[in-house]
XYZ file of C-alpha atoms in Angstrom:
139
model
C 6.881 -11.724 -3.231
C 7.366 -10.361 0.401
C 9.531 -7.525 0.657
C 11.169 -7.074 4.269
C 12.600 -3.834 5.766
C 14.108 -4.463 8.846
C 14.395 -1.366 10.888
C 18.115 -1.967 11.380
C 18.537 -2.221 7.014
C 16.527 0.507 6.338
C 17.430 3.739 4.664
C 15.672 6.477 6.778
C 15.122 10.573 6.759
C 15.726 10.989 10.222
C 13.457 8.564 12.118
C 12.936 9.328 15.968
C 8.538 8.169 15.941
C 7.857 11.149 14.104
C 6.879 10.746 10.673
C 9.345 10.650 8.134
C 10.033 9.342 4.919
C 11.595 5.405 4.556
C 13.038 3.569 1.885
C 10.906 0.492 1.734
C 12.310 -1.215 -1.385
C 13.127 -0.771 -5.123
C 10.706 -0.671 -8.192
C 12.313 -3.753 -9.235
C 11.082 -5.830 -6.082
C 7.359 -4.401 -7.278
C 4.685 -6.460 -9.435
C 2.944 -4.156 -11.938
C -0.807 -4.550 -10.820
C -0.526 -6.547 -8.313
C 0.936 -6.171 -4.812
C 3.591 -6.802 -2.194
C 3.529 -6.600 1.914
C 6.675 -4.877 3.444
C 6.841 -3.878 7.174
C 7.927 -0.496 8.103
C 8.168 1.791 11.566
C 5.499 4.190 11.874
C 4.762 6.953 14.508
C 2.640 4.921 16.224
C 4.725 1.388 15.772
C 5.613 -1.112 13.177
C 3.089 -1.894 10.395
C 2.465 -3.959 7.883
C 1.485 -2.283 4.158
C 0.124 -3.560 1.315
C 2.024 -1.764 -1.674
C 0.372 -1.333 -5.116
C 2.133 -0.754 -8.471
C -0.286 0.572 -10.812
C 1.762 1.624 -13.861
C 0.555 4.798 -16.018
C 0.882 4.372 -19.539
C 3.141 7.555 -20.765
C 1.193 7.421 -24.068
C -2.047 7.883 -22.451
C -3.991 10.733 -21.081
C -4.469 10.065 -16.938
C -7.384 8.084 -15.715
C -9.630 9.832 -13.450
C -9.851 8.576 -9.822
C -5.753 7.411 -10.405
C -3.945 10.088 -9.799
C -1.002 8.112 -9.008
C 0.986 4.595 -10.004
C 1.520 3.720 -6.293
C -0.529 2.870 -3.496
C 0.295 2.031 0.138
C -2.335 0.417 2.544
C -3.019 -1.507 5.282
C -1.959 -5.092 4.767
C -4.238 -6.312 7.591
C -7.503 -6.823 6.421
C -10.160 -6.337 9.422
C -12.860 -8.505 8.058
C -10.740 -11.936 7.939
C -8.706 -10.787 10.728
C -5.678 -11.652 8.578
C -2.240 -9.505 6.797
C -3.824 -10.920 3.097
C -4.344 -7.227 1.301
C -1.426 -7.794 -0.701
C -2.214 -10.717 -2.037
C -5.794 -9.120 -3.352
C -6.909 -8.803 -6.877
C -6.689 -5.097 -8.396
C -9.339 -4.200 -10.500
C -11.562 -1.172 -11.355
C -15.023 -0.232 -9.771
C -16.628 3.008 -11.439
C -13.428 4.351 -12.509
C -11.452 3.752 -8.691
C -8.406 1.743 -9.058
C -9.502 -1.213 -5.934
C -7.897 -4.229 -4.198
C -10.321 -7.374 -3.377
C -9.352 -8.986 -0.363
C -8.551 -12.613 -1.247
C -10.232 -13.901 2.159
C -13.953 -12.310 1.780
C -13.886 -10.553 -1.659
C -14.694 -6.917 0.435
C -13.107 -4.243 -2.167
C -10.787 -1.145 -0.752
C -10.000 1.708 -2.818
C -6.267 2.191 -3.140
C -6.550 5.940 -3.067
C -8.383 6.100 0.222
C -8.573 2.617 1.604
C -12.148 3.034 1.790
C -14.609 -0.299 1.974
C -16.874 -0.175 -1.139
C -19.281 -2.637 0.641
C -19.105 -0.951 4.403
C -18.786 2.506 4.712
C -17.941 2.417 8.646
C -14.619 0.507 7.599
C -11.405 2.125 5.897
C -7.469 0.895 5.434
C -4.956 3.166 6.443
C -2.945 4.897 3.899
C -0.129 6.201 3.697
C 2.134 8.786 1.026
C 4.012 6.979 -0.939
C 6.535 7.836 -4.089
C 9.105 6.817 -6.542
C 12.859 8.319 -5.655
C 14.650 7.881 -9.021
C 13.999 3.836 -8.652
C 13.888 3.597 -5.004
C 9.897 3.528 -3.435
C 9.674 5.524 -0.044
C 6.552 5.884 1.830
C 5.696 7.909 4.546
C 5.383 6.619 7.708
């Protein structure tokens, strides 16, 4: 699933290319461990992100490394040269929550964006939160 915000549809705090907070969608247009691509204006233009949807168990103590149930990176992924990072495979590397890119396999931690197998290569991230059952990110 591709979720669009169109800059003219979107609800926004203010936005004049400063950074701001955006509605981007709802929790139910999310996929619990997987991930969706939305576009959304940013201070320095219109991006693509990769949203995750990491669920915490409320019956369980949190899991160090995932301090959080939602990610937001970079949906382009600069080894393929292609807007795939959505359609990765979450999984777990030594306790960090990661995304595999579908095209090459490289792995980028959802906390950070950092490349587990080139450390002179990171996603952008961005903040990004639940609003009663609205998701907003910070762009």
């Amino acid at each position: 699933m591709t979720v669009a915000a169109l800059k003219d549809e979107m609800d926004t705090a203010g936005f004049n290319h400063t950074k701001t907070w955006q509605k981007i969608c709802t929790k139910a247009d999310l996929v619990a461990f997987s991930g969706v691509a939305a576009w959304f204006e940013t201070a320095s233009g219109p991006a693509q992100v990769a949203i995750f949807h990491l669920p915490v168990d409320p019956n369980a103590a949190a899991l160090p490394g995932r301090p959080t149930e939602l990610y937001a990176l970079d949906h382009f992924d600069p080894f393929s040269k292609a807007n795939v990072i959505a359609r990765g495979i979450v999984g777990d590397i030594k306790g960090a929550a990661v995304v595999a890119s579908p095209i090459y396999k490289q792995h980028f931690r959802l906390a950070d964006g950092q490349c587990l197998e080139d450390e002179n290569v990171a996603l952008r991230t961005w903040p990004i939160a639940f609003k009663g059952d609205a998701v907003w990110i910070e762009g």
